[in-house]
mmCIF file of C-alpha atoms in Angstrom:
data_model
loop_
_atom_site.group_PDB
_atom_site.id
_atom_site.type_symbol
_atom_site.label_atom_id
_atom_site.label_comp_id
_atom_site.label_asym_id
_atom_site.label_seq_id
_atom_site.Cartn_x
_atom_site.Cartn_y
_atom_site.Cartn_z
ATOM 1 C CA MET C 5 2.431 18.183 5.213
ATOM 2 C CA ALA C 6 5.499 17.348 2.517
ATOM 3 C CA LYS C 7 4.518 14.844 -0.554
ATOM 4 C CA ILE C 8 6.883 11.108 0.064
ATOM 5 C CA ARG C 9 7.218 9.643 -3.073
ATOM 6 C CA ARG C 10 7.803 6.276 -0.968
ATOM 7 C CA PRO C 11 10.272 3.591 -2.676
ATOM 8 C CA ALA C 12 8.776 0.915 -5.134
ATOM 9 C CA VAL C 13 11.698 -1.431 -5.576
ATOM 10 C CA ALA C 14 13.718 -1.094 -2.137
ATOM 11 C CA GLY C 15 14.155 -4.467 -1.582
ATOM 12 C CA MET C 16 13.959 -6.445 -5.284
ATOM 13 C CA PHE C 17 16.526 -3.840 -6.980
ATOM 14 C CA TYR C 18 18.298 -3.483 -4.193
ATOM 15 C CA GLU C 19 18.134 -4.385 -0.712
ATOM 16 C CA TRP C 20 15.659 -2.968 1.178
ATOM 17 C CA ALA C 21 17.610 -1.881 4.529
ATOM 18 C CA ALA C 22 19.905 1.019 4.851
ATOM 19 C CA ASP C 23 23.044 -0.799 6.053
ATOM 20 C CA ALA C 24 23.046 -3.860 3.630
ATOM 21 C CA LEU C 25 22.243 -1.375 1.486
ATOM 22 C CA LYS C 26 25.386 0.283 2.302
ATOM 23 C CA VAL C 27 27.338 -2.970 2.141
ATOM 24 C CA GLN C 28 25.762 -3.883 -1.570
ATOM 25 C CA VAL C 29 26.935 -0.031 -3.236
ATOM 26 C CA GLU C 30 30.147 -0.495 -1.352
ATOM 27 C CA SER C 31 30.182 -4.099 -3.478
ATOM 28 C CA CYS C 32 28.984 -2.514 -6.680
ATOM 29 C CA PHE C 33 32.195 -0.029 -6.499
ATOM 30 C CA LEU C 34 34.512 -2.807 -5.529
ATOM 31 C CA HIS C 35 33.417 -5.547 -8.131
ATOM 32 C CA SER C 36 35.948 -6.433 -10.660
ATOM 33 C CA PHE C 37 33.839 -4.863 -13.126
ATOM 34 C CA GLY C 38 33.545 -1.829 -11.176
ATOM 35 C CA PRO C 39 36.544 0.709 -10.574
ATOM 36 C CA LYS C 40 37.720 -1.819 -7.722
ATOM 37 C CA LYS C 41 37.578 0.766 -4.848
ATOM 38 C CA LEU C 42 35.230 2.673 -2.714
ATOM 39 C CA PRO C 43 34.645 6.341 -4.085
ATOM 40 C CA LYS C 44 36.159 9.851 -2.383
ATOM 41 C CA VAL C 45 34.181 13.252 -3.111
ATOM 42 C CA ASN C 46 36.571 15.643 -4.193
ATOM 43 C CA MET C 47 34.735 18.972 -3.236
ATOM 44 C CA ASP C 48 37.312 21.286 -4.922
ATOM 45 C CA GLY C 49 36.637 18.923 -8.472
ATOM 46 C CA PRO C 50 36.156 20.737 -12.043
ATOM 47 C CA ARG C 51 32.929 19.563 -12.536
ATOM 48 C CA GLU C 52 33.702 19.101 -16.148
ATOM 49 C CA ILE C 53 30.777 16.764 -15.761
ATOM 50 C CA VAL C 54 27.420 17.757 -17.690
ATOM 51 C CA GLY C 55 25.636 14.048 -17.807
ATOM 52 C CA LEU C 56 25.875 10.438 -17.093
ATOM 53 C CA VAL C 57 24.656 7.436 -19.197
ATOM 54 C CA CYS C 58 23.569 4.781 -16.571
ATOM 55 C CA PRO C 59 22.288 1.401 -16.186
ATOM 56 C CA HIS C 60 18.743 0.517 -13.775
ATOM 57 C CA ALA C 61 18.623 -3.093 -13.636
ATOM 58 C CA GLY C 62 18.777 -5.159 -10.270
ATOM 59 C CA TYR C 63 22.138 -3.579 -8.234
ATOM 60 C CA VAL C 64 23.797 -7.436 -8.568
ATOM 61 C CA TYR C 65 23.567 -7.181 -12.192
ATOM 62 C CA SER C 66 24.348 -3.760 -13.546
ATOM 63 C CA GLY C 67 25.334 -2.369 -10.237
ATOM 64 C CA SER C 68 29.004 -2.882 -10.777
ATOM 65 C CA VAL C 69 28.873 -0.959 -14.058
ATOM 66 C CA ALA C 70 26.786 1.736 -12.807
ATOM 67 C CA ALA C 71 29.408 2.085 -9.843
ATOM 68 C CA ASN C 72 31.577 3.403 -12.692
ATOM 69 C CA ALA C 73 29.474 6.533 -13.294
ATOM 70 C CA TYR C 74 29.256 7.174 -9.899
ATOM 71 C CA PHE C 75 32.814 6.805 -9.068
ATOM 72 C CA SER C 76 33.887 9.679 -12.338
ATOM 73 C CA LEU C 77 31.396 11.708 -10.499
ATOM 74 C CA ALA C 78 32.698 11.748 -7.016
ATOM 75 C CA ALA C 79 36.292 12.758 -8.701
ATOM 76 C CA ASP C 80 34.180 15.351 -10.324
ATOM 77 C CA GLY C 81 32.634 17.418 -7.491
ATOM 78 C CA LYS C 82 29.989 17.666 -5.758
ATOM 79 C CA PRO C 83 26.468 18.504 -8.108
ATOM 80 C CA ASP C 84 23.670 21.232 -6.530
ATOM 81 C CA THR C 85 20.978 19.421 -8.553
ATOM 82 C CA VAL C 86 20.340 16.060 -10.233
ATOM 83 C CA VAL C 87 18.126 15.176 -13.180
ATOM 84 C CA ILE C 88 17.507 11.951 -13.941
ATOM 85 C CA LEU C 89 15.885 11.043 -16.885
ATOM 86 C CA GLY C 90 14.580 7.552 -17.315
ATOM 87 C CA PRO C 91 11.811 5.279 -19.406
ATOM 88 C CA ASN C 92 8.745 4.432 -18.387
ATOM 89 C CA HIS C 93 8.618 0.919 -18.362
ATOM 90 C CA THR C 94 4.915 0.705 -16.490
ATOM 91 C CA GLY C 95 2.661 2.508 -19.219
ATOM 92 C CA HIS C 96 1.215 4.166 -16.646
ATOM 93 C CA GLY C 97 0.958 8.206 -16.506
ATOM 94 C CA SER C 98 1.372 10.877 -18.917
ATOM 95 C CA GLY C 99 3.591 10.966 -22.088
ATOM 96 C CA VAL C 100 6.749 12.442 -20.101
ATOM 97 C CA ALA C 101 6.139 13.548 -16.624
ATOM 98 C CA VAL C 102 7.909 15.650 -14.287
ATOM 99 C CA VAL C 103 6.830 15.390 -10.040
ATOM 100 C CA LYS C 104 7.181 19.230 -9.230
ATOM 101 C CA GLU C 105 7.504 19.103 -5.136
ATOM 102 C CA GLY C 106 8.171 16.802 -2.142
ATOM 103 C CA PHE C 107 10.627 13.997 -1.502
ATOM 104 C CA TRP C 108 11.638 10.943 -2.728
ATOM 105 C CA ARG C 109 12.720 8.317 -0.206
ATOM 106 C CA THR C 110 14.920 5.443 0.028
ATOM 107 C CA PRO C 111 16.559 3.614 2.977
ATOM 108 C CA PHE C 112 19.218 6.140 2.994
ATOM 109 C CA GLY C 113 16.796 8.300 3.402
ATOM 110 C CA ASP C 114 14.810 11.303 1.219
ATOM 111 C CA VAL C 115 15.787 13.558 -1.166
ATOM 112 C CA ALA C 116 13.825 16.675 -1.527
ATOM 113 C CA ILE C 117 12.652 17.754 -5.826
ATOM 114 C CA ASP C 118 13.952 20.827 -6.681
ATOM 115 C CA LYS C 119 11.259 22.496 -7.039
ATOM 116 C CA ALA C 120 12.345 25.383 -9.239
ATOM 117 C CA VAL C 121 14.221 23.403 -11.655
ATOM 118 C CA ALA C 122 10.408 21.852 -12.612
ATOM 119 C CA GLU C 123 8.226 24.761 -12.573
ATOM 120 C CA ASP C 124 10.986 26.388 -14.824
ATOM 121 C CA LEU C 125 11.319 23.258 -17.288
ATOM 122 C CA LEU C 126 7.008 23.040 -17.138
ATOM 123 C CA GLN C 127 7.157 26.508 -18.010
ATOM 124 C CA GLN C 128 9.714 26.138 -20.909
ATOM 125 C CA THR C 129 8.688 22.982 -22.658
ATOM 126 C CA SER C 130 5.014 21.955 -24.019
ATOM 127 C CA VAL C 131 5.263 18.058 -24.160
ATOM 128 C CA LEU C 132 6.436 17.735 -19.722
ATOM 129 C CA ASP C 133 3.573 16.834 -17.439
ATOM 130 C CA VAL C 134 3.190 16.391 -13.804
ATOM 131 C CA ASP C 135 2.085 13.244 -13.486
ATOM 132 C CA ASP C 136 2.773 11.661 -9.953
ATOM 133 C CA VAL C 137 1.062 8.469 -11.283
ATOM 134 C CA ALA C 138 4.117 7.984 -13.690
ATOM 135 C CA HIS C 139 6.513 7.194 -11.001
ATOM 136 C CA SER C 140 4.886 5.445 -8.657
ATOM 137 C CA GLN C 141 5.849 2.335 -9.571
ATOM 138 C CA GLU C 142 8.546 3.292 -11.609
ATOM 139 C CA HIS C 143 12.596 1.109 -11.118
ATOM 140 C CA SER C 144 14.732 3.722 -13.473
ATOM 141 C CA ILE C 145 15.002 7.118 -11.700
ATOM 142 C CA GLU C 146 14.459 5.196 -8.128
ATOM 143 C CA VAL C 147 17.176 3.052 -8.804
ATOM 144 C CA GLN C 148 19.807 5.892 -8.966
ATOM 145 C CA LEU C 149 18.943 7.793 -5.922
ATOM 146 C CA PRO C 150 21.167 5.401 -3.815
ATOM 147 C CA PHE C 151 24.216 6.108 -5.367
ATOM 148 C CA LEU C 152 24.183 9.596 -5.634
ATOM 149 C CA GLN C 153 22.938 9.662 -1.508
ATOM 150 C CA TYR C 154 25.987 7.442 -0.680
ATOM 151 C CA LEU C 155 28.026 9.917 -2.486
ATOM 152 C CA TYR C 156 26.560 13.493 -1.417
ATOM 153 C CA ASP C 157 24.309 12.120 1.651
ATOM 154 C CA GLY C 158 21.192 14.418 1.020
ATOM 155 C CA GLU C 159 22.927 17.677 0.172
ATOM 156 C CA PHE C 160 21.290 17.866 -3.354
ATOM 157 C CA LYS C 161 18.206 17.929 -5.217
ATOM 158 C CA PHE C 162 16.855 16.330 -7.609
ATOM 159 C CA VAL C 163 14.396 16.396 -10.710
ATOM 160 C CA PRO C 164 12.479 13.095 -12.209
ATOM 161 C CA ILE C 165 11.517 13.059 -16.028
ATOM 162 C CA CYS C 166 10.148 10.038 -16.817
ATOM 163 C CA PHE C 167 9.316 9.252 -20.629
ATOM 164 C CA LEU C 168 6.597 7.038 -22.004
ATOM 165 C CA MET C 169 6.720 8.805 -25.381
ATOM 166 C CA GLN C 170 10.297 8.554 -26.908
ATOM 167 C CA ASP C 171 10.119 10.095 -29.472
ATOM 168 C CA LEU C 172 13.537 12.131 -30.973
ATOM 169 C CA GLU C 173 11.106 15.814 -30.922
ATOM 170 C CA SER C 174 10.458 15.234 -27.444
ATOM 171 C CA ALA C 175 13.771 14.224 -26.492
ATOM 172 C CA ARG C 176 15.420 17.133 -28.020
ATOM 173 C CA GLU C 177 12.598 19.378 -26.468
ATOM 174 C CA ILE C 178 13.986 17.902 -23.226
ATOM 175 C CA GLY C 179 17.561 18.577 -24.204
ATOM 176 C CA LYS C 180 17.397 21.873 -25.311
ATOM 177 C CA ALA C 181 15.550 23.317 -22.111
ATOM 178 C CA LEU C 182 17.370 21.940 -19.346
ATOM 179 C CA ALA C 183 20.678 23.440 -21.285
ATOM 180 C CA ALA C 184 19.249 26.593 -20.822
ATOM 181 C CA ILE C 185 17.596 25.840 -17.978
ATOM 182 C CA LEU C 186 20.934 24.350 -16.101
ATOM 183 C CA ARG C 187 23.095 26.880 -17.703
ATOM 184 C CA ASN C 188 23.933 28.803 -14.378
ATOM 185 C CA ARG C 189 23.480 25.948 -11.959
ATOM 186 C CA ASN C 190 25.444 23.619 -10.488
ATOM 187 C CA ALA C 191 24.275 20.483 -12.292
ATOM 188 C CA VAL C 192 24.691 17.367 -13.733
ATOM 189 C CA VAL C 193 21.966 14.563 -16.136
ATOM 190 C CA ILE C 194 21.288 11.088 -15.678
ATOM 191 C CA ALA C 195 19.967 9.618 -18.410
ATOM 192 C CA SER C 196 19.045 5.749 -17.277
ATOM 193 C CA SER C 197 18.606 3.194 -19.617
ATOM 194 C CA ASP C 198 19.832 -0.124 -19.879
ATOM 195 C CA PHE C 199 20.681 -1.428 -24.129
ATOM 196 C CA THR C 200 20.526 -4.594 -26.021
ATOM 197 C CA HIS C 201 17.440 -6.821 -23.983
ATOM 198 C CA TYR C 202 18.064 -10.470 -24.127
ATOM 199 C CA GLU C 203 20.189 -11.742 -27.036
ATOM 200 C CA SER C 204 23.150 -13.559 -27.353
ATOM 201 C CA GLN C 205 26.306 -11.911 -25.694
ATOM 202 C CA ALA C 206 27.350 -11.667 -29.693
ATOM 203 C CA GLU C 207 24.748 -10.058 -31.104
ATOM 204 C CA VAL C 208 24.266 -8.070 -27.591
ATOM 205 C CA GLU C 209 28.156 -6.510 -28.062
ATOM 206 C CA LYS C 210 27.537 -5.926 -31.625
ATOM 207 C CA LYS C 211 24.431 -4.149 -31.335
ATOM 208 C CA ASP C 212 25.160 -1.989 -27.672
ATOM 209 C CA PHE C 213 28.849 -0.612 -29.043
ATOM 210 C CA ALA C 214 26.693 0.834 -32.273
ATOM 211 C CA ALA C 215 24.569 2.969 -30.572
ATOM 212 C CA LEU C 216 27.181 3.665 -28.276
ATOM 213 C CA ASN C 217 28.948 4.905 -30.822
ATOM 214 C CA ALA C 218 26.713 7.326 -31.890
ATOM 215 C CA VAL C 219 26.903 8.261 -28.024
ATOM 216 C CA GLU C 220 29.989 9.047 -28.087
ATOM 217 C CA ALA C 221 30.008 10.697 -31.766
ATOM 218 C CA LEU C 222 26.976 13.512 -29.433
ATOM 219 C CA ASP C 223 24.654 12.645 -32.240
ATOM 220 C CA GLU C 224 21.439 12.097 -31.001
ATOM 221 C CA HIS C 225 19.918 11.220 -34.875
ATOM 222 C CA LYS C 226 22.160 8.910 -34.893
ATOM 223 C CA PHE C 227 21.824 7.203 -32.077
ATOM 224 C CA TYR C 228 17.712 6.868 -33.188
ATOM 225 C CA THR C 229 18.746 5.925 -36.819
ATOM 226 C CA VAL C 230 21.142 2.954 -35.414
ATOM 227 C CA LEU C 231 18.705 1.761 -32.635
ATOM 228 C CA GLU C 232 15.985 1.914 -35.966
ATOM 229 C CA ASN C 233 18.397 -0.061 -38.689
ATOM 230 C CA GLN C 234 19.737 -2.607 -35.847
ATOM 231 C CA ASN C 235 16.961 -2.940 -34.019
ATOM 232 C CA ILE C 236 18.252 -2.494 -30.619
ATOM 233 C CA SER C 237 15.528 -2.679 -27.508
ATOM 234 C CA ALA C 238 17.727 0.094 -25.885
ATOM 235 C CA CYS C 239 14.624 0.899 -22.952
ATOM 236 C CA GLY C 240 15.909 4.657 -22.146
ATOM 237 C CA TYR C 241 16.124 6.039 -25.463
ATOM 238 C CA ALA C 242 14.475 9.195 -25.039
ATOM 239 C CA PRO C 243 16.895 10.129 -21.709
ATOM 240 C CA ILE C 244 20.099 9.481 -23.455
ATOM 241 C CA GLY C 245 19.005 11.354 -26.919
ATOM 242 C CA ALA C 246 17.218 14.032 -24.724
ATOM 243 C CA LEU C 247 20.903 14.260 -22.480
ATOM 244 C CA ILE C 248 23.333 14.355 -25.813
ATOM 245 C CA THR C 249 20.654 17.207 -26.693
ATOM 246 C CA TYR C 250 21.795 18.646 -23.239
ATOM 247 C CA ALA C 251 25.288 17.979 -23.619
ATOM 248 C CA LYS C 252 25.679 19.944 -26.450
ATOM 249 C CA ALA C 253 24.248 22.764 -25.937
ATOM 250 C CA SER C 254 26.365 22.832 -22.266
ATOM 251 C CA GLY C 255 29.546 22.307 -24.262
ATOM 252 C CA ALA C 256 30.046 19.053 -23.707
ATOM 253 C CA ARG C 257 33.106 18.370 -25.977
ATOM 254 C CA ARG C 258 33.511 14.616 -25.177
ATOM 255 C CA ALA C 259 31.125 11.190 -24.652
ATOM 256 C CA GLU C 260 33.241 8.679 -22.626
ATOM 257 C CA LEU C 261 32.384 4.933 -22.475
ATOM 258 C CA LEU C 262 33.316 4.488 -18.745
ATOM 259 C CA SER C 263 32.058 0.533 -18.885
ATOM 260 C CA HIS C 264 29.958 -2.273 -20.548
ATOM 261 C CA GLN C 265 29.068 -5.675 -19.746
ATOM 262 C CA THR C 266 25.874 -7.859 -19.703
ATOM 263 C CA SER C 267 23.928 -9.806 -17.328
ATOM 264 C CA GLY C 268 25.745 -13.044 -18.383
ATOM 265 C CA ASP C 269 28.967 -11.555 -17.818
ATOM 266 C CA ILE C 270 28.009 -11.628 -14.058
ATOM 267 C CA THR C 271 25.581 -14.801 -14.531
ATOM 268 C CA GLY C 272 27.870 -16.760 -16.787
ATOM 269 C CA ASP C 273 24.788 -17.677 -19.518
ATOM 270 C CA LYS C 274 25.770 -15.974 -22.567
ATOM 271 C CA SER C 275 22.659 -17.429 -24.475
ATOM 272 C CA SER C 276 20.121 -14.639 -23.611
ATOM 273 C CA VAL C 277 21.471 -11.395 -21.899
ATOM 274 C CA VAL C 278 21.204 -7.571 -21.249
ATOM 275 C CA GLY C 279 23.806 -4.950 -21.763
ATOM 276 C CA TYR C 280 24.763 -2.164 -19.864
ATOM 277 C CA ALA C 281 26.661 0.900 -20.054
ATOM 278 C CA ALA C 282 28.417 3.647 -18.116
ATOM 279 C CA VAL C 283 29.156 7.070 -19.904
ATOM 280 C CA SER C 284 30.392 10.328 -18.823
ATOM 281 C CA PHE C 285 29.694 13.698 -20.876
ATOM 282 C CA LYS C 286 32.231 16.348 -19.725
ATOM 283 C CA LYS C 287 33.161 20.165 -20.792
#
Protein backbone atom coordinates (compact mmCIF):
# COMPACT_ATOMS: atom_id res chain seq x y z
CA MET A 1 0.00 0.00 0.00
CA ALA A 2 1.36 3.42 -0.95
CA LYS A 3 2.57 5.66 1.83
CA ILE A 4 0.59 8.93 2.07
CA ARG A 5 1.69 12.04 3.89
CA ARG A 6 -1.53 13.79 4.89
CA PRO A 7 -1.80 17.60 5.04
CA ALA A 8 -0.69 19.15 8.32
CA VAL A 9 -1.89 22.74 7.82
CA ALA A 10 -4.99 22.50 5.59
CA GLY A 11 -7.70 24.57 7.24
CA MET A 12 -5.07 26.80 8.85
CA PHE A 13 -2.60 28.10 6.27
CA TYR A 14 -5.01 27.47 3.42
CA GLU A 15 -8.58 26.26 2.89
CA TRP A 16 -9.29 22.60 3.70
CA ALA A 17 -11.96 21.97 1.02
CA ALA A 18 -10.97 21.72 -2.64
CA ASP A 19 -13.63 24.14 -3.91
CA ALA A 20 -12.78 26.77 -1.32
CA LEU A 21 -9.06 26.26 -1.93
CA LYS A 22 -9.50 26.82 -5.67
CA VAL A 23 -11.25 30.12 -4.95
CA GLN A 24 -8.50 31.07 -2.49
CA VAL A 25 -5.64 30.28 -4.88
CA GLU A 26 -7.34 32.22 -7.65
CA SER A 27 -7.83 35.16 -5.28
CA CYS A 28 -4.06 35.17 -4.69
CA PHE A 29 -3.43 35.52 -8.42
CA LEU A 30 -6.10 38.23 -8.77
CA HIS A 31 -4.97 40.19 -5.69
CA SER A 32 -3.53 43.69 -6.13
CA PHE A 33 -0.19 42.36 -4.79
CA GLY A 34 -0.31 39.42 -7.18
CA PRO A 35 -0.14 39.32 -10.99
CA LYS A 36 -3.79 40.55 -11.06
CA LYS A 37 -4.85 37.85 -13.51
CA LEU A 38 -5.14 34.08 -13.59
CA PRO A 39 -2.20 32.07 -14.94
CA LYS A 40 -2.26 30.13 -18.16
CA VAL A 41 0.21 27.30 -18.57
CA ASN A 42 2.23 27.67 -21.75
CA MET A 43 2.86 24.03 -22.66
CA ASP A 44 5.33 25.20 -25.32
CA GLY A 45 7.10 27.54 -22.92
CA PRO A 46 10.86 28.07 -23.09
CA ARG A 47 11.52 26.45 -19.67
CA GLU A 48 14.12 29.06 -18.78
CA ILE A 49 13.21 29.15 -15.09
CA VAL A 50 15.45 26.84 -13.07
CA GLY A 51 14.32 28.01 -9.64
CA LEU A 52 12.01 30.15 -7.55
CA VAL A 53 11.98 31.63 -4.07
CA CYS A 54 8.44 31.56 -2.63
CA PRO A 55 7.07 32.53 0.80
CA HIS A 56 5.21 30.08 3.01
CA ALA A 57 2.95 31.98 5.39
CA GLY A 58 -0.80 31.59 5.38
CA TYR A 59 -2.24 32.37 1.97
CA VAL A 60 -4.08 35.42 3.29
CA TYR A 61 -0.69 36.95 4.17
CA SER A 62 1.78 35.75 1.53
CA GLY A 63 -0.26 33.94 -1.10
CA SER A 64 -0.40 36.96 -3.39
CA VAL A 65 3.40 37.27 -3.33
CA ALA A 66 3.82 33.55 -4.06
CA ALA A 67 1.32 33.89 -6.92
CA ASN A 68 3.78 36.11 -8.78
CA ALA A 69 6.33 33.30 -8.80
CA TYR A 70 3.82 30.68 -9.92
CA PHE A 71 2.40 32.98 -12.61
CA SER A 72 5.90 33.30 -14.10
CA LEU A 73 6.38 29.52 -13.89
CA ALA A 74 3.11 28.86 -15.72
CA ALA A 75 4.16 31.18 -18.57
CA ASP A 76 7.52 29.39 -18.74
CA GLY A 77 6.03 25.92 -19.29
CA LYS A 78 5.60 22.73 -17.32
CA PRO A 79 8.30 20.97 -15.29
CA ASP A 80 8.15 17.21 -14.83
CA THR A 81 9.87 17.28 -11.44
CA VAL A 82 9.70 19.94 -8.73
CA VAL A 83 12.19 19.88 -5.86
CA ILE A 84 10.94 21.91 -2.90
CA LEU A 85 13.46 22.99 -0.28
CA GLY A 86 12.11 24.26 3.03
CA PRO A 87 13.27 25.05 6.56
CA ASN A 88 12.35 22.81 9.48
CA HIS A 89 10.29 24.93 11.90
CA THR A 90 9.32 22.06 14.20
CA GLY A 91 12.79 20.90 15.27
CA HIS A 92 11.79 17.28 14.66
CA GLY A 93 13.81 14.78 12.66
CA SER A 94 17.13 14.74 10.87
CA GLY A 95 19.33 17.70 10.01
CA VAL A 96 18.58 17.54 6.28
CA ALA A 97 15.69 15.24 5.49
CA VAL A 98 14.08 13.86 2.35
CA VAL A 99 11.04 11.68 1.72
CA LYS A 100 11.88 9.17 -0.99
CA GLU A 101 8.60 7.43 -1.83
CA GLY A 102 4.84 7.61 -1.64
CA PHE A 103 2.46 10.55 -2.05
CA TRP A 104 1.70 13.87 -0.41
CA ARG A 105 -1.97 14.74 -0.12
CA THR A 106 -3.62 18.16 -0.24
CA PRO A 107 -7.29 19.05 -0.76
CA PHE A 108 -6.52 19.02 -4.51
CA GLY A 109 -5.40 15.37 -4.43
CA ASP A 110 -2.13 13.44 -4.24
CA VAL A 111 1.30 14.31 -5.62
CA ALA A 112 3.80 11.50 -6.16
CA ILE A 113 7.35 11.61 -4.85
CA ASP A 114 9.98 11.36 -7.59
CA LYS A 115 11.69 8.30 -6.16
CA ALA A 116 14.46 8.22 -8.77
CA VAL A 117 15.57 11.79 -8.02
CA ALA A 118 15.34 11.25 -4.26
CA GLU A 119 17.46 8.10 -4.45
CA ASP A 120 20.05 9.80 -6.67
CA LEU A 121 20.31 12.60 -4.12
CA LEU A 122 20.85 10.14 -1.30
CA GLN A 123 23.69 8.53 -3.24
CA GLN A 124 25.39 11.82 -4.09
CA THR A 125 25.20 13.60 -0.72
CA SER A 126 26.53 12.92 2.75
CA VAL A 127 24.22 15.24 4.73
CA LEU A 128 20.84 13.95 3.52
CA ASP A 129 18.77 11.38 5.43
CA VAL A 130 15.46 9.69 4.73
CA ASP A 131 13.21 10.94 7.51
CA ASP A 132 9.41 11.23 7.36
CA VAL A 133 9.25 12.65 10.89
CA ALA A 134 10.97 15.88 9.85
CA HIS A 135 8.22 16.46 7.29
CA SER A 136 5.15 15.23 9.17
CA GLN A 137 4.10 18.58 10.68
CA GLU A 138 6.21 21.00 8.63
CA HIS A 139 4.29 23.62 6.63
CA SER A 140 6.98 25.29 4.50
CA ILE A 141 6.95 22.66 1.74
CA GLU A 142 3.29 21.66 2.00
CA VAL A 143 1.94 25.15 1.26
CA GLN A 144 3.68 25.24 -2.14
CA LEU A 145 1.87 22.15 -3.44
CA PRO A 146 -1.65 23.57 -3.97
CA PHE A 147 -0.23 26.31 -6.23
CA LEU A 148 1.59 23.69 -8.30
CA GLN A 149 -1.48 21.44 -8.40
CA TYR A 150 -3.63 24.37 -9.51
CA LEU A 151 -1.26 24.92 -12.45
CA TYR A 152 -0.43 21.33 -13.41
CA ASP A 153 -3.04 19.13 -11.68
CA GLY A 154 -1.21 15.97 -10.61
CA GLU A 155 0.97 15.86 -13.71
CA PHE A 156 4.29 16.36 -11.96
CA LYS A 157 6.36 14.59 -9.35
CA PHE A 158 8.21 16.24 -6.50
CA VAL A 159 10.95 15.83 -3.95
CA PRO A 160 10.71 17.51 -0.51
CA ILE A 161 13.91 18.40 1.35
CA CYS A 162 13.64 19.88 4.84
CA PHE A 163 16.58 21.74 6.44
CA LEU A 164 16.97 21.80 10.21
CA MET A 165 20.73 22.14 9.74
CA GLN A 166 21.19 25.35 7.73
CA ASP A 167 24.96 25.84 7.43
CA LEU A 168 26.31 27.06 4.10
CA GLU A 169 28.35 23.92 3.45
CA SER A 170 25.27 21.69 3.67
CA ALA A 171 23.29 24.07 1.48
CA ARG A 172 26.02 24.06 -1.15
CA GLU A 173 26.31 20.28 -1.06
CA ILE A 174 22.60 19.88 -1.76
CA GLY A 175 22.69 22.57 -4.46
CA LYS A 176 25.62 20.98 -6.29
CA ALA A 177 24.04 17.53 -6.10
CA LEU A 178 20.77 18.86 -7.49
CA ALA A 179 22.61 20.48 -10.39
CA ALA A 180 24.28 17.20 -11.30
CA ILE A 181 21.14 15.07 -10.92
CA LEU A 182 18.69 17.42 -12.64
CA ARG A 183 20.98 18.37 -15.54
CA ASN A 184 19.13 16.23 -18.06
CA ARG A 185 15.71 16.45 -16.43
CA ASN A 186 12.88 18.94 -16.94
CA ALA A 187 12.88 20.25 -13.38
CA VAL A 188 12.50 23.34 -11.22
CA VAL A 189 13.77 23.92 -7.67
CA ILE A 190 11.72 25.98 -5.24
CA ALA A 191 13.21 27.48 -2.08
CA SER A 192 10.46 28.11 0.47
CA SER A 193 11.32 30.98 2.80
CA ASP A 194 9.95 34.04 4.48
CA PHE A 195 12.30 36.91 5.20
CA THR A 196 12.68 39.22 8.22
CA HIS A 197 10.30 38.39 11.07
CA TYR A 198 8.48 40.71 13.49
CA GLU A 199 10.23 44.02 13.08
CA SER A 200 8.91 47.38 11.92
CA GLN A 201 7.91 47.84 8.28
CA ALA A 202 10.88 50.15 7.66
CA GLU A 203 13.37 47.77 9.27
CA VAL A 204 11.98 44.74 7.44
CA GLU A 205 12.20 46.49 4.09
CA LYS A 206 15.76 47.64 4.79
CA LYS A 207 16.95 44.18 5.85
CA ASP A 208 15.04 42.23 3.22
CA PHE A 209 16.32 44.28 0.31
CA ALA A 210 19.90 43.92 1.57
CA ALA A 211 19.44 40.14 1.58
CA LEU A 212 17.63 40.15 -1.76
CA ASN A 213 20.44 42.14 -3.37
CA ALA A 214 22.76 39.24 -2.54
CA VAL A 215 20.23 36.77 -3.95
CA GLU A 216 19.96 38.77 -7.17
CA ALA A 217 23.75 38.80 -7.35
CA LEU A 218 23.66 34.97 -7.31
CA ASP A 219 26.10 34.99 -4.39
CA GLU A 220 25.21 32.52 -1.65
CA HIS A 221 28.24 33.45 0.46
CA LYS A 222 27.31 37.14 0.36
CA PHE A 223 23.73 36.19 1.21
CA TYR A 224 24.84 34.35 4.35
CA THR A 225 27.20 37.19 5.27
CA VAL A 226 24.46 39.81 4.95
CA LEU A 227 22.10 37.70 7.07
CA GLU A 228 24.71 37.35 9.80
CA ASN A 229 25.99 40.93 9.75
CA GLN A 230 22.52 42.48 9.78
CA ASN A 231 20.90 39.87 12.04
CA ILE A 232 18.24 39.03 9.46
CA SER A 233 15.73 36.41 10.58
CA ALA A 234 14.94 34.82 7.22
CA CYS A 235 13.82 31.29 8.10
CA GLY A 236 14.73 29.38 4.92
CA TYR A 237 18.25 30.62 4.32
CA ALA A 238 19.74 27.19 3.57
CA PRO A 239 17.05 26.48 0.96
CA ILE A 240 17.89 29.81 -0.67
CA GLY A 241 21.63 29.12 -0.44
CA ALA A 242 21.12 25.69 -2.00
CA LEU A 243 18.97 27.20 -4.75
CA ILE A 244 21.57 29.86 -5.61
CA THR A 245 24.26 27.16 -5.78
CA TYR A 246 22.05 24.97 -7.95
CA ALA A 247 20.96 27.81 -10.21
CA LYS A 248 24.50 28.95 -10.99
CA ALA A 249 25.64 25.40 -11.72
CA SER A 250 22.57 24.95 -13.96
CA GLY A 251 23.37 27.94 -16.13
CA ALA A 252 21.21 30.61 -14.51
CA ARG A 253 22.29 34.03 -15.73
CA ARG A 254 20.02 36.18 -13.61
CA ALA A 255 17.78 36.26 -10.59
CA GLU A 256 14.82 38.64 -10.69
CA LEU A 257 12.84 39.95 -7.74
CA LEU A 258 9.20 39.55 -8.80
CA SER A 259 7.50 40.82 -5.66
CA HIS A 260 8.16 41.97 -2.10
CA GLN A 261 5.46 42.75 0.44
CA THR A 262 4.99 42.41 4.17
CA SER A 263 2.24 41.13 6.42
CA GLY A 264 1.69 44.79 7.34
CA ASP A 265 0.81 45.59 3.76
CA ILE A 266 -2.08 43.12 4.17
CA THR A 267 -3.20 43.92 7.72
CA GLY A 268 -2.40 47.63 7.83
CA ASP A 269 -0.48 47.21 11.09
CA LYS A 270 3.13 48.00 10.22
CA SER A 271 4.56 48.01 13.73
CA SER A 272 5.65 44.35 13.63
CA VAL A 273 5.63 42.62 10.27
CA VAL A 274 7.07 39.68 8.32
CA GLY A 275 8.65 40.13 4.90
CA TYR A 276 7.75 37.99 1.87
CA ALA A 277 9.50 37.81 -1.49
CA ALA A 278 9.15 36.00 -4.81
CA VAL A 279 12.26 35.56 -6.96
CA SER A 280 12.84 33.73 -10.24
CA PHE A 281 16.15 32.31 -11.49
CA LYS A 282 16.46 32.05 -15.28
CA LYS A 283 18.93 30.63 -17.74
